[in-house]
Tab-separated table of N, CA and C in Angstrom:
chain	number	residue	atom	x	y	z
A	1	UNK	N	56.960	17.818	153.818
A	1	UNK	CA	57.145	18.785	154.877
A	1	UNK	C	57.450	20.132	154.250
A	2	UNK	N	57.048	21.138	154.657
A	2	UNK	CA	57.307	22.493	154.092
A	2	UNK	C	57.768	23.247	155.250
A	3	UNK	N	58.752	24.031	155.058
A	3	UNK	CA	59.690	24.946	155.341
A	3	UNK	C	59.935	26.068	155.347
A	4	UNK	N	59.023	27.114	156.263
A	4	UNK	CA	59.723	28.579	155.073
A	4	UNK	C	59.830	29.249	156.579
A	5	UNK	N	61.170	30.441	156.238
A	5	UNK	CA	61.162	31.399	156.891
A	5	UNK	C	61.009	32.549	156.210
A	6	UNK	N	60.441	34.015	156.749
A	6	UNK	CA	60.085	35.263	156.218
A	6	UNK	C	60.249	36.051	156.792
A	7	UNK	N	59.865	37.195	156.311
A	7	UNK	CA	60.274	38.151	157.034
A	7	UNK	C	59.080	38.969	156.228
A	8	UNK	N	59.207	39.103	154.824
A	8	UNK	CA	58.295	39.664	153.848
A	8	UNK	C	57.541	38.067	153.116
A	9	UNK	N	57.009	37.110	153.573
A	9	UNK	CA	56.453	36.166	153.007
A	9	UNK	C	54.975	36.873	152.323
A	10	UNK	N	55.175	36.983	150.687
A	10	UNK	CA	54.159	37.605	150.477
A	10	UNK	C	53.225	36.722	150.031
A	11	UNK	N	52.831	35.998	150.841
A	11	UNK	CA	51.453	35.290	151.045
A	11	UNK	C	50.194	35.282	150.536
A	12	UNK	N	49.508	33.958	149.523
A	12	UNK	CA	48.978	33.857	148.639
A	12	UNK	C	49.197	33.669	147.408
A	13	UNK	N	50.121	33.148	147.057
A	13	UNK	CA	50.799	33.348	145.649
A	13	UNK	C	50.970	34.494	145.222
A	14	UNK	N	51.407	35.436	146.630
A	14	UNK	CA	51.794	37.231	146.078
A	14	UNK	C	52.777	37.678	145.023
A	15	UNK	N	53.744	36.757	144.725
A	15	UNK	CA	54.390	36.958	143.542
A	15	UNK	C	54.031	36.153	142.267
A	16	UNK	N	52.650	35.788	142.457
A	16	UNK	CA	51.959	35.218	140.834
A	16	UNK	C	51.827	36.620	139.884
A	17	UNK	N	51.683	35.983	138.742
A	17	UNK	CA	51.617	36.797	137.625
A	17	UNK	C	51.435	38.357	137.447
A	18	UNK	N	52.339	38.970	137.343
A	18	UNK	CA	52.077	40.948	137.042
A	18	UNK	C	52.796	40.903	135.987
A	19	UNK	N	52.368	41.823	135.547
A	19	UNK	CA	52.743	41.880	134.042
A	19	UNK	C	54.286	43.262	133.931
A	20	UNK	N	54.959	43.601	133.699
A	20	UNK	CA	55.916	44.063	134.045
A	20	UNK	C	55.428	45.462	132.876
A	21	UNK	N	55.844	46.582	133.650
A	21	UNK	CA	55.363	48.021	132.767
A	21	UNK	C	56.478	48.408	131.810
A	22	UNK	N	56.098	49.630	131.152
A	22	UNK	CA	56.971	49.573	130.111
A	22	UNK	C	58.645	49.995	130.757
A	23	UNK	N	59.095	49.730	131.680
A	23	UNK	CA	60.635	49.693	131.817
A	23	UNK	C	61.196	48.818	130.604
A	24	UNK	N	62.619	49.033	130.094
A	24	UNK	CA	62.869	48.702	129.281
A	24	UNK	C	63.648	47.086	129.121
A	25	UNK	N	63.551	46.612	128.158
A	25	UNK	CA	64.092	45.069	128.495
A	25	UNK	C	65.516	45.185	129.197
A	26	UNK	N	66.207	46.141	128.932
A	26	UNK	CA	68.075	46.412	129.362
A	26	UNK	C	68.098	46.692	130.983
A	27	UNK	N	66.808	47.507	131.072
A	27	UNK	CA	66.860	48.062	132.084
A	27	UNK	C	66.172	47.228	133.587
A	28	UNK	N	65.406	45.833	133.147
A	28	UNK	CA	64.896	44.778	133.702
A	28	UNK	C	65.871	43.409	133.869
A	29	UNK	N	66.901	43.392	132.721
A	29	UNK	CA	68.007	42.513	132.560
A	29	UNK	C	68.964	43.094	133.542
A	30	UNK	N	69.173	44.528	133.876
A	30	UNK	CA	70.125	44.551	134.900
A	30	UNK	C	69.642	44.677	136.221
A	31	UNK	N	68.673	44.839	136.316
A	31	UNK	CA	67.926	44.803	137.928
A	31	UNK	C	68.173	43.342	138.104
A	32	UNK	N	67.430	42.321	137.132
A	32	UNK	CA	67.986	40.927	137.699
A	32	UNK	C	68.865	40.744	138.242
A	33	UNK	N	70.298	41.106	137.163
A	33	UNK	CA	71.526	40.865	137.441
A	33	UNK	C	72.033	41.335	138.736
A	34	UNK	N	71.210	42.627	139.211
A	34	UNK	CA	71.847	42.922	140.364
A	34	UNK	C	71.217	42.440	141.631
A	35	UNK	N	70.180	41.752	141.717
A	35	UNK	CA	69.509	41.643	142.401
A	35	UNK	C	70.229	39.809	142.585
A	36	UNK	N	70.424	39.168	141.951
A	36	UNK	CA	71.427	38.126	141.342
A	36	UNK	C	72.653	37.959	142.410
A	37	UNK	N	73.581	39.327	142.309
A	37	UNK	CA	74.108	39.208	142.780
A	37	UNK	C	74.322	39.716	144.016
A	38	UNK	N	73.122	40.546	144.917
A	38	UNK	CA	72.954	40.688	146.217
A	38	UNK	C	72.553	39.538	146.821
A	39	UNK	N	71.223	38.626	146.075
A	39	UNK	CA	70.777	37.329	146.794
A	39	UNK	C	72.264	36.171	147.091
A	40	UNK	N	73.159	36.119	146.478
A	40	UNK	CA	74.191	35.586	146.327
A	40	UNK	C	75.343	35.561	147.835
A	41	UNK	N	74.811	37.446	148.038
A	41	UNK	CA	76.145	37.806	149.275
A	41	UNK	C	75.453	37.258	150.192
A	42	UNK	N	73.949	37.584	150.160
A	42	UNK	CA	72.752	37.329	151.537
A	42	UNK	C	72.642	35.572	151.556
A	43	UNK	N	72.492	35.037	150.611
A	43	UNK	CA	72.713	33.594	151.525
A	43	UNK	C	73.948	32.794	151.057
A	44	UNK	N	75.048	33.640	151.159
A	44	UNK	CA	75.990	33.708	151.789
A	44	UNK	C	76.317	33.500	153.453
A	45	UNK	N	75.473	34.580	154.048
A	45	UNK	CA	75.640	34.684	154.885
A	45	UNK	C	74.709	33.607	155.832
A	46	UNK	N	73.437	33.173	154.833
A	46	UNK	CA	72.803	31.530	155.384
A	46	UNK	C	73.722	31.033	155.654
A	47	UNK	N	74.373	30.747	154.821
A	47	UNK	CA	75.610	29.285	154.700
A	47	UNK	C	76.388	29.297	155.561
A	48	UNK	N	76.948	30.049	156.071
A	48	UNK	CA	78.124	31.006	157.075
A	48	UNK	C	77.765	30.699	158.401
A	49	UNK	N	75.839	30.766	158.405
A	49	UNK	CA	75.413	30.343	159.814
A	49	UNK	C	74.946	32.331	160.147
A	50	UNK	N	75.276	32.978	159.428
A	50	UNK	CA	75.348	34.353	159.861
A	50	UNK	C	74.244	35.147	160.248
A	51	UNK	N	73.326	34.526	161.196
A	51	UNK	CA	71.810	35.040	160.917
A	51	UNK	C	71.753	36.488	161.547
A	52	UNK	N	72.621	36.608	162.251
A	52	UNK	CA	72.130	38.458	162.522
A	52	UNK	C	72.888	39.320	161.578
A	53	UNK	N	73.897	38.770	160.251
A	53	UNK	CA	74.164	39.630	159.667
A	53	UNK	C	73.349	39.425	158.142
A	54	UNK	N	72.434	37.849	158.084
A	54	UNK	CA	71.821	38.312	157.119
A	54	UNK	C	70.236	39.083	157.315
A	55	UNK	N	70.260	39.079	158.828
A	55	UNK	CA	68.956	40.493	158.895
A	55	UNK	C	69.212	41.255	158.918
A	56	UNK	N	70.385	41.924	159.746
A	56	UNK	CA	70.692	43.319	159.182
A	56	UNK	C	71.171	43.731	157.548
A	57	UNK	N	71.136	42.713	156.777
A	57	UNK	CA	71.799	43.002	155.369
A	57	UNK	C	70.672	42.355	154.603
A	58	UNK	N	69.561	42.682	155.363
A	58	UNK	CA	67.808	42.458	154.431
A	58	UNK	C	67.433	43.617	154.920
A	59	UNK	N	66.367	43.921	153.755
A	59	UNK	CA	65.668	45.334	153.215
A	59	UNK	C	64.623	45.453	154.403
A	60	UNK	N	64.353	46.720	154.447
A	60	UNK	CA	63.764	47.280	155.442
A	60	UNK	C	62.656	46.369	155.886
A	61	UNK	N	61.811	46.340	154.488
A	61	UNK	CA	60.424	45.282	154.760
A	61	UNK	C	60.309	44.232	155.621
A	62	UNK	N	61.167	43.728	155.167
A	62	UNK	CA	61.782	42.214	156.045
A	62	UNK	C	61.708	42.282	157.270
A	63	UNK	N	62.682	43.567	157.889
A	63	UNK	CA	63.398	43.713	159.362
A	63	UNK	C	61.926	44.452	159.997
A	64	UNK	N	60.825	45.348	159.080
A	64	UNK	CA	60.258	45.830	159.625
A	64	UNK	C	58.982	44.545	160.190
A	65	UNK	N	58.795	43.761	159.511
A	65	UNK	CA	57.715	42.273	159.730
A	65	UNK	C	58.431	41.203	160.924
A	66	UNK	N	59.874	41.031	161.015
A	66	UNK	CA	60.418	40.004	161.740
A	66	UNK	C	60.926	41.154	162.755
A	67	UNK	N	61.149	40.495	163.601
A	67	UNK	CA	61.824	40.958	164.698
A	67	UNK	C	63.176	40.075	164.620
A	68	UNK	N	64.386	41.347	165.100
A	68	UNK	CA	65.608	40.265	164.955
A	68	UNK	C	65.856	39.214	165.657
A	69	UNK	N	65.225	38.905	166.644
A	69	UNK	CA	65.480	37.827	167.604
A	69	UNK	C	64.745	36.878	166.971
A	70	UNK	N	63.192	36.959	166.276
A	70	UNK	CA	62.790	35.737	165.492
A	70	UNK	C	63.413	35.415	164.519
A	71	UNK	N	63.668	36.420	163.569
A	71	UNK	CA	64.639	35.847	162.347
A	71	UNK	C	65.928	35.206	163.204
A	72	UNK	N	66.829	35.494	164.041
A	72	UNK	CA	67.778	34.622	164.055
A	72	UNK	C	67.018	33.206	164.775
A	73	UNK	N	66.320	33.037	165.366
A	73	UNK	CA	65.614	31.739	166.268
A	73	UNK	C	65.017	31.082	164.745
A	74	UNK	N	64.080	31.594	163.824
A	74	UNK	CA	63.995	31.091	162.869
A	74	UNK	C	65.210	30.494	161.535
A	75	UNK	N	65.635	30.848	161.267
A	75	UNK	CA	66.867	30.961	160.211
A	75	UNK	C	67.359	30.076	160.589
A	76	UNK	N	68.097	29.792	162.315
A	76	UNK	CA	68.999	28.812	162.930
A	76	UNK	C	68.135	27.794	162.933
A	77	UNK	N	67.018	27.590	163.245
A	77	UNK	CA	66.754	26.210	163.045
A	77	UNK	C	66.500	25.628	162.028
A	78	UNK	N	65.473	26.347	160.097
A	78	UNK	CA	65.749	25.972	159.340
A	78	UNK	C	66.817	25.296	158.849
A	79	UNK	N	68.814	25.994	159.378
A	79	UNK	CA	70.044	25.624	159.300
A	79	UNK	C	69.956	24.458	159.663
A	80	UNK	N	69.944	24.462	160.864
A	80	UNK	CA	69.817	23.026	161.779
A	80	UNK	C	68.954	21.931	160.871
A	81	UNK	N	67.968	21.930	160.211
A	81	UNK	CA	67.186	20.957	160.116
A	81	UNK	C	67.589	21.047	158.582
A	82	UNK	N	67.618	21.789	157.376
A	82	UNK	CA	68.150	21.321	156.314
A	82	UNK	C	69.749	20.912	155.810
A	83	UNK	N	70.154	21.760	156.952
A	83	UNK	CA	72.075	22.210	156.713
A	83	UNK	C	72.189	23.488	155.521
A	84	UNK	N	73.531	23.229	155.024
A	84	UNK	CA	73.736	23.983	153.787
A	84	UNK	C	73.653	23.467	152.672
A	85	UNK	N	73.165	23.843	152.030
A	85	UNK	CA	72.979	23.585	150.113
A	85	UNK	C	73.999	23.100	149.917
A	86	UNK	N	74.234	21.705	149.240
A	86	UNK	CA	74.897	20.922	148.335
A	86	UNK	C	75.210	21.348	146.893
A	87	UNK	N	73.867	21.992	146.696
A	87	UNK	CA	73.980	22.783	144.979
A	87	UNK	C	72.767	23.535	144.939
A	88	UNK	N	72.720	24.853	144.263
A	88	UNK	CA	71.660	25.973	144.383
A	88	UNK	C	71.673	25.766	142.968
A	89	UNK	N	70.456	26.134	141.877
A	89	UNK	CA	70.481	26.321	140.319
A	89	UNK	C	69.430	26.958	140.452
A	90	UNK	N	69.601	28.956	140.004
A	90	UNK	CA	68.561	29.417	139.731
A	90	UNK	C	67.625	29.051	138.436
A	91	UNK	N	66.238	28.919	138.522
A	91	UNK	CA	65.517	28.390	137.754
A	91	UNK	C	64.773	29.693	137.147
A	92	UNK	N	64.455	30.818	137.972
A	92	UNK	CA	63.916	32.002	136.817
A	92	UNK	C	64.051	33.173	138.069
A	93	UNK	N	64.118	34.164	136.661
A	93	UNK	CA	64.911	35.024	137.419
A	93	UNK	C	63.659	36.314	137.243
A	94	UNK	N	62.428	36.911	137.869
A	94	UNK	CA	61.599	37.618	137.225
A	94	UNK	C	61.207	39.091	137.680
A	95	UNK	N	61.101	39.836	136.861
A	95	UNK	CA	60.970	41.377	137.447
A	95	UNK	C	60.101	42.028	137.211
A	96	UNK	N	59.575	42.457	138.307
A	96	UNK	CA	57.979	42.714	138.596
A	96	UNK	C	57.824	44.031	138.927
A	97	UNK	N	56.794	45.169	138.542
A	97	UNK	CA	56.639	46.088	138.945
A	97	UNK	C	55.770	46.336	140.378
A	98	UNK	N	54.955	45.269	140.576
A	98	UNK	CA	54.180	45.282	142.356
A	98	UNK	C	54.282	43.965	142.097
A	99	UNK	N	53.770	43.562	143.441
A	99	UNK	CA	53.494	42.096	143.506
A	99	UNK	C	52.158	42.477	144.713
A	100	UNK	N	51.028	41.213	144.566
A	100	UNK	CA	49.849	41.233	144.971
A	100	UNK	C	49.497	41.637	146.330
A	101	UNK	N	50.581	41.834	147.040
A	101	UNK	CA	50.523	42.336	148.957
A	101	UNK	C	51.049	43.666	148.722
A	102	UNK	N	51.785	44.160	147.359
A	102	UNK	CA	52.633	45.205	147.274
A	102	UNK	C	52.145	46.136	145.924
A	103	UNK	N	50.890	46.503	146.030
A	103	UNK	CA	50.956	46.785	144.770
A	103	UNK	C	50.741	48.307	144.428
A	104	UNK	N	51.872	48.525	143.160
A	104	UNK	CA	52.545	49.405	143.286
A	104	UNK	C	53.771	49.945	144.010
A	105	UNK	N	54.139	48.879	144.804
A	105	UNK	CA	55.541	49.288	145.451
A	105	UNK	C	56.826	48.730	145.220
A	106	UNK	N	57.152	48.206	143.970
A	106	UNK	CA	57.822	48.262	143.688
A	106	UNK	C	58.900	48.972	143.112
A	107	UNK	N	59.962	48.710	142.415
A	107	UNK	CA	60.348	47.248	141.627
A	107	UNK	C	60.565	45.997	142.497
A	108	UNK	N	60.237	44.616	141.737
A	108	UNK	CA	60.559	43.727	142.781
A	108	UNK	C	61.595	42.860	141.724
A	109	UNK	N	62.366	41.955	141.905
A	109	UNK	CA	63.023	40.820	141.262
A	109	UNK	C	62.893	39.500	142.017
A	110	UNK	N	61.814	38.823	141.638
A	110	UNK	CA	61.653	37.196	142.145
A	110	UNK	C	62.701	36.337	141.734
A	111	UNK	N	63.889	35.928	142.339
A	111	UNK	CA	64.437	34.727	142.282
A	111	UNK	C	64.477	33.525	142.664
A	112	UNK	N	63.929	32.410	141.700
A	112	UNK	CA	63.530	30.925	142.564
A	112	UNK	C	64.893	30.257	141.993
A	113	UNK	N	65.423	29.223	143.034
A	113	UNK	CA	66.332	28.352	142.922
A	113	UNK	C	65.802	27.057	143.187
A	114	UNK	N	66.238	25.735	142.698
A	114	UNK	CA	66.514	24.703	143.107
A	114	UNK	C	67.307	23.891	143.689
A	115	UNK	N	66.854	23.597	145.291
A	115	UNK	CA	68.167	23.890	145.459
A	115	UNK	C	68.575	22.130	146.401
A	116	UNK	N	69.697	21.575	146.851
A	116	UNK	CA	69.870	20.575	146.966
A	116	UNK	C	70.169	20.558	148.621
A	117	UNK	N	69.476	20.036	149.920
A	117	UNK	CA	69.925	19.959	150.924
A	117	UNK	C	69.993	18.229	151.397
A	118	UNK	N	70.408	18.503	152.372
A	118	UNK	CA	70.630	16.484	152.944
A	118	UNK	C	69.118	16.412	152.759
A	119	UNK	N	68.318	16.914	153.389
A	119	UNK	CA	66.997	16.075	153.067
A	119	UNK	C	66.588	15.876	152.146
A	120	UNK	N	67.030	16.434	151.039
A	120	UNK	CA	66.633	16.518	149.347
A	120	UNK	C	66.209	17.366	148.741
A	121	UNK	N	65.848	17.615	147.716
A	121	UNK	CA	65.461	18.852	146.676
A	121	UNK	C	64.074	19.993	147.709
A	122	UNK	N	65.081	20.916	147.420
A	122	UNK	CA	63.936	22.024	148.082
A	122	UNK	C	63.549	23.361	146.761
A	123	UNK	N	63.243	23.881	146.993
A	123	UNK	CA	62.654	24.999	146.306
A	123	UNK	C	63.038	26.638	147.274
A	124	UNK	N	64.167	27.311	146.527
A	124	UNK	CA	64.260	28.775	147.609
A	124	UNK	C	63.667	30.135	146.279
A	125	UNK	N	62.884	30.848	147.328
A	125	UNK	CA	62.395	31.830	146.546
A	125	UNK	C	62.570	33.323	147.516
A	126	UNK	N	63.590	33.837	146.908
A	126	UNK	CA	63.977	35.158	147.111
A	126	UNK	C	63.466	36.521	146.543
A	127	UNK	N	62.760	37.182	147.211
A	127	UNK	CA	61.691	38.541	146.996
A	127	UNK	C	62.848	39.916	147.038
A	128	UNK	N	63.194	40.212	146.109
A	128	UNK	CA	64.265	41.932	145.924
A	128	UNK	C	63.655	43.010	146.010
A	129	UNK	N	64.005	43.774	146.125
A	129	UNK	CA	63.732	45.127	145.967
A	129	UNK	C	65.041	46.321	146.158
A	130	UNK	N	64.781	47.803	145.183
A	130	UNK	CA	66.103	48.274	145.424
A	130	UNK	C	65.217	49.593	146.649
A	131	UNK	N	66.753	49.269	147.569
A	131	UNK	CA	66.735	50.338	148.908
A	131	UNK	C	68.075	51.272	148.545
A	132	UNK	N	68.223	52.763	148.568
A	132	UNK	CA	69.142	53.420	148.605
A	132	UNK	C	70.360	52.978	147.732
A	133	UNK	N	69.820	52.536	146.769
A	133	UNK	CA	70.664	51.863	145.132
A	133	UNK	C	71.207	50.762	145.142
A	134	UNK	N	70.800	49.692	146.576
A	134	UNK	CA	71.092	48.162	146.128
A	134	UNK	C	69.945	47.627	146.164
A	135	UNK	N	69.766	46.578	145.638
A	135	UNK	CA	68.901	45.591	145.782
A	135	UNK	C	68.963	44.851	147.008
A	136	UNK	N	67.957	44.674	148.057
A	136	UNK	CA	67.708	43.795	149.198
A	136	UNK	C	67.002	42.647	149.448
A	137	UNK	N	66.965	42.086	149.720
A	137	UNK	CA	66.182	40.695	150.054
A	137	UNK	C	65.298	40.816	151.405
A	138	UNK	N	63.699	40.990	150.650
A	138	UNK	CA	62.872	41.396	151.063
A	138	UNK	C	61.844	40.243	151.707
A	139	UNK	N	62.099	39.043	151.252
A	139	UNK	CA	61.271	37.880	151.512
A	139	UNK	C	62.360	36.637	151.164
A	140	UNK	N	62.137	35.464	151.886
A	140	UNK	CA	62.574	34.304	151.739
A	140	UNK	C	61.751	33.249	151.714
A	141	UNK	N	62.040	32.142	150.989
A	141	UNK	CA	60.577	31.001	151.177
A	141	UNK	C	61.318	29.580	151.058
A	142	UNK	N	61.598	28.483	152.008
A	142	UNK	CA	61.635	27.128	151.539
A	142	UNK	C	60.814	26.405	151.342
A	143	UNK	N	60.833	26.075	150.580
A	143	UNK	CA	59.883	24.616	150.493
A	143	UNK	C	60.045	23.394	149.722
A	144	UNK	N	60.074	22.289	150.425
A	144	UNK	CA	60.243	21.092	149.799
A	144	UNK	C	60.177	20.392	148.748
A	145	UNK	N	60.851	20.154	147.579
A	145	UNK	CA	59.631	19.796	146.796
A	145	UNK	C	59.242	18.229	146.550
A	146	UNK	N	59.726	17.253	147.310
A	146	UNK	CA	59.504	15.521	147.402
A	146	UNK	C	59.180	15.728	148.529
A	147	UNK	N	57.426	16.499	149.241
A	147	UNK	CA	57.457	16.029	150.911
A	147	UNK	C	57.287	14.254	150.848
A	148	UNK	N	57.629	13.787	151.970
A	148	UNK	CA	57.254	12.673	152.000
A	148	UNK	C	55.980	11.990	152.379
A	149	UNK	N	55.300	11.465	152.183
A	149	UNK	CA	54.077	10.723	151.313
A	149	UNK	C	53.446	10.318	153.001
A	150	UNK	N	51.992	10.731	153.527
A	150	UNK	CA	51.574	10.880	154.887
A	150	UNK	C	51.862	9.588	155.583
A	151	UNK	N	51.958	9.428	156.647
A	151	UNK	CA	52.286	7.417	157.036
A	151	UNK	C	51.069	6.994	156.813
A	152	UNK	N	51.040	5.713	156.385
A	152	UNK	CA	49.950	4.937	156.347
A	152	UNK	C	49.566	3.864	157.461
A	153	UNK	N	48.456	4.363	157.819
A	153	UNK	CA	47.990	3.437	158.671
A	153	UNK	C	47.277	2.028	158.475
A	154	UNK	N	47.897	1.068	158.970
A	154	UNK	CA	47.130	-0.336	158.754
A	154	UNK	C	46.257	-0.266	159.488
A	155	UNK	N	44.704	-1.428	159.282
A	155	UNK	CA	44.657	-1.543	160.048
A	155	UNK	C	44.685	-3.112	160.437
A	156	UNK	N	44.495	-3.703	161.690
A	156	UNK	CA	44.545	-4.867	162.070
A	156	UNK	C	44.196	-5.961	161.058
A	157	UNK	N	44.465	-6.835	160.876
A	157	UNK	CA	44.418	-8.290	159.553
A	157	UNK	C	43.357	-8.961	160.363
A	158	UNK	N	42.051	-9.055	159.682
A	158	UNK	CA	41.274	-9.616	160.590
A	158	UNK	C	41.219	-10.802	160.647
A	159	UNK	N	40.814	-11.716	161.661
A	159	UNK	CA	41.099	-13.182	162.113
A	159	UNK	C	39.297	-14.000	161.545
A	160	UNK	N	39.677	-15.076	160.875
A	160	UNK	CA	38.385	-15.374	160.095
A	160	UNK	C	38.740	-17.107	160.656
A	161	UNK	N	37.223	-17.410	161.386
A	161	UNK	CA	37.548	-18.542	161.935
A	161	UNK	C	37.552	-19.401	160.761
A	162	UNK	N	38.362	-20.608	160.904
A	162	UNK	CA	38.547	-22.076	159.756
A	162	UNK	C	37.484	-23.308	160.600
């Protein structure tokens, strides 16, 4: 089963491969970091249940694609149907100068986690960008990563006369 809510879902594998320009390695290590620790306050406010304060505390992009009444109708039921994370472990942390729906509009910082809900291992991928000198959370993505396996249909055991 796959899962995602968005706002900025940049669609197509929009955050596959860009090659990052010459910004400097120090200067890409702290955009992570900060971007690190904005994704941190923002699903925060997942966890909290806080869905109209984590749209108003997402980047313009986001709020400008969702409408606030879908993001909270969306968000709350993802809640509802996974709960809250048991355990989050970011798995890569990457900083991009465009990404493929955005190009040229960056900076972006892709953060994917692994992350642990009652239904089991999911996958969260958080899209940054800096607005007025913070970093915002511009896109969100769940997705499953053990969906479970389609039902199988029998069919009838056929009857063979003796």
């Amino acid at each position: 089963r796959l899962v995602v809510i968005a706002g900025l879902l940049l669609a197509g594998g929009a955050w596959g491969p860009r090659p990052v320009s010459a910004q400097s390695t120090a200067d890409s290590a702290a955009a992570r970091a900060a971007a690190r620790t904005a994704a941190a306050d923002w699903l925060g406010w997942m966890a909290e249940r806080e869905f109209e304060d984590s749209w108003e505390d997402a980047g313009a992009r986001l709020r400008e694609r969702q409408s606030r009444d879908a993001w909270m109708a969306g968000t709350k039921q993802l809640v509802d149907s996974l709960g809250t994370p048991t355990a989050r472990t970011l798995t890569s942390a990457t900083y991009r100068d465009s990404l493929r729906s955005d190009a040229g509009n960056g900076p972006f910082v892709v953060l994917t986690y692994r992350s642990s809900f009652a239904p089991g291992p999911y996958e969260e991928v958080l899209v940054l960008t800096p607005e007025d000198d913070d970093w915002m959370v511009v896109g969100y993505q769940v997705t499953a990563l053990n969906p479970p396996p389609p039902p199988v249909q029998l069919s009838p055991r056929p009857t063979t006369p003796f």
